[in-house]
Amino acid sequence: MAGGGGSEPNLTPFIDLFSVLICFLLMTAAWIQLDSMPSSIEKATAGPTPPVDMVTPPNDEKKISLSVTVYSDKILLKENDRELFVQNIGSQFDKEKLKLEFERWRMAYQDKKDVVLNTDALVTYGDLIKMYDLLVASDWPDVGINPQ
Amino acid sequence: MDSEKIKGYASRVIRPPGYHIHPQWDLVHTRHLLHERRHKKKSFHLNLAPMVDMFSILVIYLIMNFSSSGEVFFISKDVTMPKAAKGLPMQSFPIISIIGDKVSFDAENVEGRPVYVEEPNDQKVPQLRNVLKKIRTIEVEIAGEKNFKGQINLQADEKTSVENVKKIMRVLIEEGWTGINFLVQPDK
């Protein structure tokens, strides 16, 4: 018998305990699981480079500036002065071509981690996040979003 | 039991008549069972074991899905968060939501009371600036200027114009909140 006596254990305290546990877990459960993507504002908004005579020993990494600009119909990949446009396929990014370019950058600048991400005014927030995600997936973890 | 059956005086014992039909194959045990069933106490008892099983499964499921890093907060049904595969687990920071042409700020003050501000999303946003300044001042007073990271979560609909998002980003940077985290739906 569950209620008492006999050789069977009394299950009522178990039910009490489980009820309390379930109430606690239901109340504290995070039903909406979200991720976040941190942005490096300092790098994206860094001012103009200081004069040459103030700069301490030349460093290849400091000279290189990599940026990605998202337009509504194309993507501009800028590697210092070298520019490359990648046209969108319909309304989607040409992910294959972009990935190849990002991999080439990765191979060329193995110690560099940061890329500045610019956007045109007509672009949506969803496109910005897609490009951010693509950069992180292509091993460019330090993405600075330019707020200008 | 014998005292119930045996009555009368010692010289003349009256015994209640028992089972006296003795067929060739008397089903003694069946008769005994039927007798027991007839005289059994009518008591209802609920079997609790399946309930304990069910609760155990529920508890295990809820513990497996328990997240201490998540934050329970309201997302408007008008907002569709963008999806991203490489996001990091979200942390609990004040939240700025951009919904249509409005911007709202949701946080808790040091006393644990909710702070909520909503206003049109223009470059001025005086209420938002005011509340950002207040929270920043308090956090700097508590932890010091060096330890203030200016971390904030930003959520917006995927169709929102990036200009609206950048307006708020500029406001945040001007007020010293440079740790902007964009909230996304995990795409896994």
Short mmCIF file of C-alpha atoms in Angstrom, two decimals:
data_model
loop_
_atom_site.label_atom_id
_atom_site.label_comp_id
_atom_site.label_asym_id
_atom_site.label_seq_id
_atom_site.Cartn_x
_atom_site.Cartn_y
_atom_site.Cartn_z
CA MET A 1 0.00 0.00 0.00
CA ALA A 2 1.21 3.49 -0.83
CA GLY A 3 -0.43 5.18 2.09
CA GLY A 4 1.35 3.42 4.88
CA GLY A 5 2.37 0.25 6.51
CA GLY A 6 3.32 -2.96 4.90
CA SER A 7 6.54 -3.58 3.09
CA GLU A 8 5.94 -0.98 0.37
CA PRO A 9 7.64 2.41 0.71
CA ASN A 10 5.58 5.51 1.32
CA LEU A 11 5.59 7.43 -1.97
CA THR A 12 3.83 10.57 -0.79
CA PRO A 13 7.05 12.44 0.18
CA PHE A 14 8.49 11.62 -3.24
CA ILE A 15 5.50 13.18 -4.92
CA ASP A 16 5.81 16.26 -2.71
CA LEU A 17 9.48 16.61 -3.54
CA PHE A 18 8.98 16.14 -7.27
CA SER A 19 6.10 18.60 -7.32
CA VAL A 20 8.26 21.27 -5.71
CA LEU A 21 11.14 20.51 -8.09
CA ILE A 22 8.89 20.69 -11.13
CA CYS A 23 7.40 24.00 -10.01
CA PHE A 24 10.88 25.45 -9.45
CA LEU A 25 12.22 24.23 -12.79
CA LEU A 26 9.17 25.43 -14.71
CA MET A 27 9.40 28.86 -13.12
CA THR A 28 13.12 29.27 -13.81
CA ALA A 29 13.19 27.68 -17.26
CA ALA A 30 14.46 29.85 -20.11
CA TRP A 31 12.02 28.92 -22.84
CA ILE A 32 13.62 31.18 -25.41
CA GLN A 33 17.19 30.22 -26.09
CA LEU A 34 19.05 32.99 -27.86
CA ASP A 35 22.63 33.54 -28.88
CA SER A 36 24.49 36.79 -29.13
CA MET A 37 27.14 38.12 -31.47
CA PRO A 38 29.50 40.62 -29.86
CA SER A 39 30.89 43.41 -31.99
CA SER A 40 34.19 45.26 -31.69
CA ILE A 41 33.15 48.86 -31.76
CA GLU A 42 36.59 50.21 -30.85
CA LYS A 43 38.24 48.67 -33.91
CA ALA A 44 35.52 49.76 -36.28
CA THR A 45 35.46 53.33 -34.99
CA ALA A 46 39.21 53.72 -34.56
CA GLY A 47 40.32 57.15 -35.69
CA PRO A 48 42.83 57.92 -38.42
CA THR A 49 46.24 56.29 -38.07
CA PRO A 50 48.82 58.47 -36.32
CA PRO A 51 51.59 60.19 -38.28
CA VAL A 52 54.39 57.97 -39.48
CA ASP A 53 57.01 59.47 -37.16
CA MET A 54 54.88 58.61 -34.12
CA VAL A 55 54.38 55.04 -35.11
CA THR A 56 56.58 52.51 -33.36
CA PRO A 57 58.34 49.83 -35.36
CA PRO A 58 56.60 48.96 -38.57
CA ASN A 59 54.26 46.05 -38.24
CA ASP A 60 52.71 44.35 -41.22
CA GLU A 61 49.46 43.66 -39.37
CA LYS A 62 48.88 47.35 -38.57
CA LYS A 63 49.29 48.34 -42.19
CA ILE A 64 46.69 45.94 -43.44
CA SER A 65 43.10 47.00 -43.39
CA LEU A 66 40.43 44.49 -44.33
CA SER A 67 36.86 45.59 -44.71
CA VAL A 68 33.62 44.22 -46.06
CA THR A 69 30.89 46.57 -47.22
CA VAL A 70 27.42 45.17 -47.74
CA TYR A 71 25.28 46.80 -50.42
CA SER A 72 21.78 45.77 -51.32
CA ASP A 73 22.94 44.00 -54.50
CA LYS A 74 26.64 43.36 -54.02
CA ILE A 75 29.46 43.01 -51.51
CA LEU A 76 32.63 45.03 -51.60
CA LEU A 77 35.72 43.32 -50.21
CA LYS A 78 38.48 45.79 -49.55
CA GLU A 79 42.04 44.76 -48.82
CA ASN A 80 43.87 48.04 -48.31
CA ASP A 81 43.41 49.66 -51.73
CA ARG A 82 42.51 46.48 -53.57
CA GLU A 83 38.78 46.24 -54.15
CA LEU A 84 36.71 43.28 -55.22
CA PHE A 85 32.98 43.29 -55.85
CA VAL A 86 30.96 40.12 -55.37
CA GLN A 87 27.51 40.34 -56.89
CA ASN A 88 24.58 38.84 -55.01
CA ILE A 89 22.70 35.91 -56.52
CA GLY A 90 19.14 37.21 -56.51
CA SER A 91 18.64 38.55 -53.02
CA GLN A 92 21.17 36.16 -51.46
CA PHE A 93 24.88 36.52 -50.95
CA ASP A 94 27.16 34.50 -53.20
CA LYS A 95 28.34 32.54 -50.19
CA GLU A 96 30.69 30.23 -52.07
CA LYS A 97 32.64 33.05 -53.65
CA LEU A 98 32.71 35.05 -50.43
CA LYS A 99 33.96 32.05 -48.47
CA LEU A 100 36.75 31.53 -51.00
CA GLU A 101 37.80 35.15 -50.66
CA PHE A 102 37.71 35.04 -46.87
CA GLU A 103 39.79 31.85 -46.95
CA ARG A 104 42.29 33.57 -49.21
CA TRP A 105 42.48 36.44 -46.73
CA ARG A 106 42.96 33.93 -43.94
CA MET A 107 45.85 32.31 -45.76
CA ALA A 108 47.43 35.66 -46.62
CA TYR A 109 47.09 37.21 -43.16
CA GLN A 110 47.32 34.35 -40.72
CA ASP A 111 47.93 36.49 -37.62
CA LYS A 112 45.19 38.96 -38.33
CA LYS A 113 41.83 38.45 -36.68
CA ASP A 114 39.82 41.60 -37.28
CA VAL A 115 37.67 42.74 -40.17
CA VAL A 116 35.58 45.89 -40.33
CA LEU A 117 32.02 45.40 -41.51
CA ASN A 118 30.34 48.38 -43.20
CA THR A 119 26.84 48.54 -44.61
CA ASP A 120 24.92 50.63 -47.05
CA ALA A 121 21.83 52.45 -45.73
CA LEU A 122 19.48 50.25 -47.79
CA VAL A 123 20.64 47.01 -46.22
CA THR A 124 18.55 45.24 -43.58
CA TYR A 125 19.69 44.19 -40.14
CA GLY A 126 19.23 40.55 -41.16
CA ASP A 127 21.79 40.98 -43.97
CA LEU A 128 24.24 42.56 -41.56
CA ILE A 129 23.96 39.57 -39.22
CA LYS A 130 24.22 37.10 -42.13
CA MET A 131 27.49 38.67 -43.25
CA TYR A 132 28.76 38.79 -39.67
CA ASP A 133 27.94 35.08 -39.29
CA LEU A 134 29.67 34.26 -42.57
CA LEU A 135 32.83 36.10 -41.46
CA VAL A 136 32.92 34.31 -38.11
CA ALA A 137 32.32 30.98 -39.86
CA SER A 138 35.25 31.76 -42.17
CA ASP A 139 37.59 32.08 -39.17
CA TRP A 140 37.43 35.87 -38.83
CA PRO A 141 36.20 36.02 -35.24
CA ASP A 142 36.87 39.69 -34.49
CA VAL A 143 34.28 41.57 -36.53
CA GLY A 144 33.98 45.29 -35.96
CA ILE A 145 30.72 46.83 -37.10
CA ASN A 146 31.09 50.38 -38.29
CA PRO A 147 28.20 52.39 -36.84
CA GLN A 148 28.61 55.26 -39.37
CA MET B 1 -13.06 -16.89 15.94
CA ASP B 2 -14.07 -20.05 17.73
CA SER B 3 -15.95 -18.00 20.32
CA GLU B 4 -18.24 -16.77 17.53
CA LYS B 5 -18.90 -20.18 16.21
CA ILE B 6 -19.31 -22.06 19.43
CA LYS B 7 -22.30 -21.12 21.52
CA GLY B 8 -24.31 -22.66 24.35
CA TYR B 9 -23.13 -24.48 27.44
CA ALA B 10 -20.29 -26.86 27.80
CA SER B 11 -22.66 -29.78 28.01
CA ARG B 12 -24.52 -28.76 24.91
CA VAL B 13 -22.27 -27.09 22.42
CA ILE B 14 -24.08 -25.58 19.52
CA ARG B 15 -21.88 -25.25 16.47
CA PRO B 16 -23.04 -23.17 13.49
CA PRO B 17 -23.46 -25.35 10.50
CA GLY B 18 -20.53 -25.18 8.13
CA TYR B 19 -20.11 -26.20 4.58
CA HIS B 20 -21.78 -29.48 4.40
CA ILE B 21 -21.99 -30.28 0.75
CA HIS B 22 -19.12 -32.50 -0.08
CA PRO B 23 -19.14 -33.32 -3.73
CA GLN B 24 -16.70 -35.74 -5.12
CA TRP B 25 -14.35 -32.93 -6.14
CA ASP B 26 -14.69 -30.21 -3.55
CA LEU B 27 -12.91 -27.02 -4.74
CA VAL B 28 -11.68 -26.03 -1.32
CA HIS B 29 -9.35 -23.28 -2.46
CA THR B 30 -11.84 -21.72 -4.84
CA ARG B 31 -14.44 -21.76 -2.14
CA HIS B 32 -11.98 -20.13 0.22
CA LEU B 33 -11.11 -17.41 -2.30
CA LEU B 34 -14.76 -16.66 -2.97
CA HIS B 35 -15.38 -16.42 0.74
CA GLU B 36 -12.43 -14.08 1.19
CA ARG B 37 -13.53 -11.86 -1.68
CA ARG B 38 -17.04 -11.64 -0.28
CA HIS B 39 -15.82 -10.55 3.12
CA LYS B 40 -12.96 -8.31 1.95
CA LYS B 41 -13.01 -4.69 3.11
CA LYS B 42 -14.09 -2.32 0.36
CA SER B 43 -11.20 0.21 0.31
CA PHE B 44 -9.98 2.37 -2.62
CA HIS B 45 -6.29 2.85 -2.96
CA LEU B 46 -4.51 4.90 -5.61
CA ASN B 47 -1.34 3.47 -7.03
CA LEU B 48 1.21 6.27 -6.84
CA ALA B 49 4.11 4.53 -8.55
CA PRO B 50 3.20 5.68 -12.11
CA MET B 51 2.83 9.22 -10.83
CA VAL B 52 6.32 9.08 -9.34
CA ASP B 53 7.62 7.73 -12.66
CA MET B 54 5.98 10.57 -14.55
CA PHE B 55 7.35 13.19 -12.17
CA SER B 56 10.83 11.70 -12.41
CA ILE B 57 10.77 11.92 -16.20
CA LEU B 58 9.50 15.51 -16.04
CA VAL B 59 12.19 16.53 -13.57
CA ILE B 60 14.95 14.92 -15.64
CA TYR B 61 13.68 16.62 -18.81
CA LEU B 62 13.48 20.03 -17.14
CA ILE B 63 16.93 19.68 -15.56
CA MET B 64 18.42 18.74 -18.94
CA ASN B 65 16.89 21.85 -20.51
CA PHE B 66 17.76 24.09 -17.60
CA SER B 67 19.91 27.02 -18.54
CA SER B 68 21.46 29.29 -15.96
CA SER B 69 22.86 31.68 -18.57
CA GLY B 70 19.62 32.39 -20.36
CA GLU B 71 17.34 35.23 -19.59
CA VAL B 72 13.59 35.16 -19.60
CA PHE B 73 12.37 38.21 -21.41
CA PHE B 74 9.61 39.28 -23.70
CA ILE B 75 9.99 39.18 -27.45
CA SER B 76 7.27 40.86 -29.42
CA LYS B 77 5.47 38.62 -31.90
CA ASP B 78 6.27 41.26 -34.53
CA VAL B 79 9.99 40.61 -34.14
CA THR B 80 11.70 37.86 -36.13
CA MET B 81 15.23 37.55 -34.91
CA PRO B 82 17.91 36.90 -37.55
CA LYS B 83 19.45 33.45 -37.49
CA ALA B 84 23.14 32.81 -37.03
CA ALA B 85 25.13 29.62 -36.65
CA LYS B 86 28.17 31.05 -34.91
CA GLY B 87 26.58 32.94 -32.04
CA LEU B 88 27.80 32.74 -28.46
CA PRO B 89 25.53 31.93 -25.51
CA MET B 90 23.57 35.00 -24.55
CA GLN B 91 24.42 36.69 -21.28
CA SER B 92 22.21 38.77 -19.04
CA PHE B 93 22.75 42.42 -19.85
CA PRO B 94 20.30 45.29 -20.29
CA ILE B 95 18.29 44.86 -23.49
CA ILE B 96 17.55 47.40 -26.17
CA SER B 97 14.77 46.40 -28.58
CA ILE B 98 14.15 48.11 -31.90
CA ILE B 99 10.59 47.43 -32.98
CA GLY B 100 9.41 49.39 -35.99
CA ASP B 101 10.14 53.05 -35.39
CA LYS B 102 10.33 52.64 -31.64
CA VAL B 103 13.14 51.74 -29.34
CA SER B 104 12.75 50.31 -25.88
CA PHE B 105 15.16 49.72 -23.05
CA ASP B 106 14.64 46.99 -20.47
CA ALA B 107 16.87 46.39 -17.46
CA GLU B 108 16.91 46.04 -13.71
CA ASN B 109 18.28 48.66 -11.40
CA VAL B 110 20.49 47.89 -8.40
CA GLU B 111 17.44 47.31 -6.23
CA GLY B 112 16.22 44.69 -8.68
CA ARG B 113 13.33 46.82 -9.89
CA PRO B 114 12.57 46.86 -13.60
CA VAL B 115 13.59 49.91 -15.62
CA TYR B 116 11.65 50.27 -18.84
CA VAL B 117 11.76 53.10 -21.36
CA GLU B 118 10.10 53.28 -24.77
CA GLU B 119 10.27 56.16 -27.25
CA PRO B 120 10.53 56.95 -30.97
CA ASN B 121 13.81 55.94 -32.56
CA ASP B 122 15.44 59.19 -33.55
CA GLN B 123 18.97 60.41 -32.89
CA LYS B 124 17.86 62.30 -29.77
CA VAL B 125 16.16 59.58 -27.69
CA PRO B 126 16.40 61.68 -24.48
CA GLN B 127 14.82 59.10 -22.16
CA LEU B 128 17.08 56.34 -23.41
CA ARG B 129 20.18 58.51 -23.04
CA ASN B 130 19.09 59.49 -19.56
CA VAL B 131 18.58 55.94 -18.37
CA LEU B 132 21.84 54.78 -19.99
CA LYS B 133 23.70 57.55 -18.19
CA LYS B 134 22.08 56.69 -14.86
CA ILE B 135 22.88 52.99 -15.08
CA ARG B 136 26.41 53.69 -16.27
CA THR B 137 27.00 56.10 -13.35
CA ILE B 138 25.76 53.55 -10.83
CA GLU B 139 27.85 50.72 -12.32
CA VAL B 140 30.96 52.92 -12.42
CA GLU B 141 30.40 53.91 -8.78
CA ILE B 142 30.07 50.27 -7.76
CA ALA B 143 32.76 48.60 -9.86
CA GLY B 144 34.97 51.48 -10.96
CA GLU B 145 35.59 53.01 -14.38
CA LYS B 146 38.06 50.32 -15.44
CA ASN B 147 35.68 47.47 -14.73
CA PHE B 148 32.78 48.99 -16.60
CA LYS B 149 32.52 47.04 -19.85
CA GLY B 150 29.40 48.74 -21.18
CA GLN B 151 27.83 45.43 -22.20
CA ILE B 152 24.36 45.62 -23.66
CA ASN B 153 22.14 43.29 -25.71
CA LEU B 154 20.45 44.61 -28.82
CA GLN B 155 17.54 42.91 -30.52
CA ALA B 156 15.77 43.92 -33.69
CA ASP B 157 13.64 42.42 -36.41
CA GLU B 158 15.62 41.01 -39.34
CA LYS B 159 13.75 43.32 -41.74
CA THR B 160 14.66 46.44 -39.77
CA SER B 161 16.69 48.94 -41.73
CA VAL B 162 20.32 48.83 -40.65
CA GLU B 163 20.19 52.64 -40.37
CA ASN B 164 17.74 52.34 -37.46
CA VAL B 165 20.10 49.92 -35.74
CA LYS B 166 23.10 52.16 -36.37
CA LYS B 167 21.29 55.17 -34.92
CA ILE B 168 20.99 53.31 -31.65
CA MET B 169 24.56 52.03 -31.90
CA ARG B 170 25.79 55.62 -32.20
CA VAL B 171 23.73 56.63 -29.17
CA LEU B 172 25.15 53.71 -27.19
CA ILE B 173 28.72 54.55 -28.15
CA GLU B 174 28.21 58.21 -27.25
CA GLU B 175 26.95 57.15 -23.83
CA GLY B 176 29.90 54.81 -23.28
CA TRP B 177 28.16 51.49 -23.94
CA THR B 178 30.55 49.94 -26.44
CA GLY B 179 29.99 46.24 -25.70
CA ILE B 180 27.07 45.75 -28.06
CA ASN B 181 25.83 42.17 -28.43
CA PHE B 182 23.41 41.44 -31.24
CA LEU B 183 20.83 38.85 -30.27
CA VAL B 184 20.22 36.10 -32.79
CA GLN B 185 18.34 32.84 -33.04
CA PRO B 186 20.68 29.85 -32.99
CA ASP B 187 20.72 28.23 -36.44
CA LYS B 188 21.89 24.70 -35.66
#
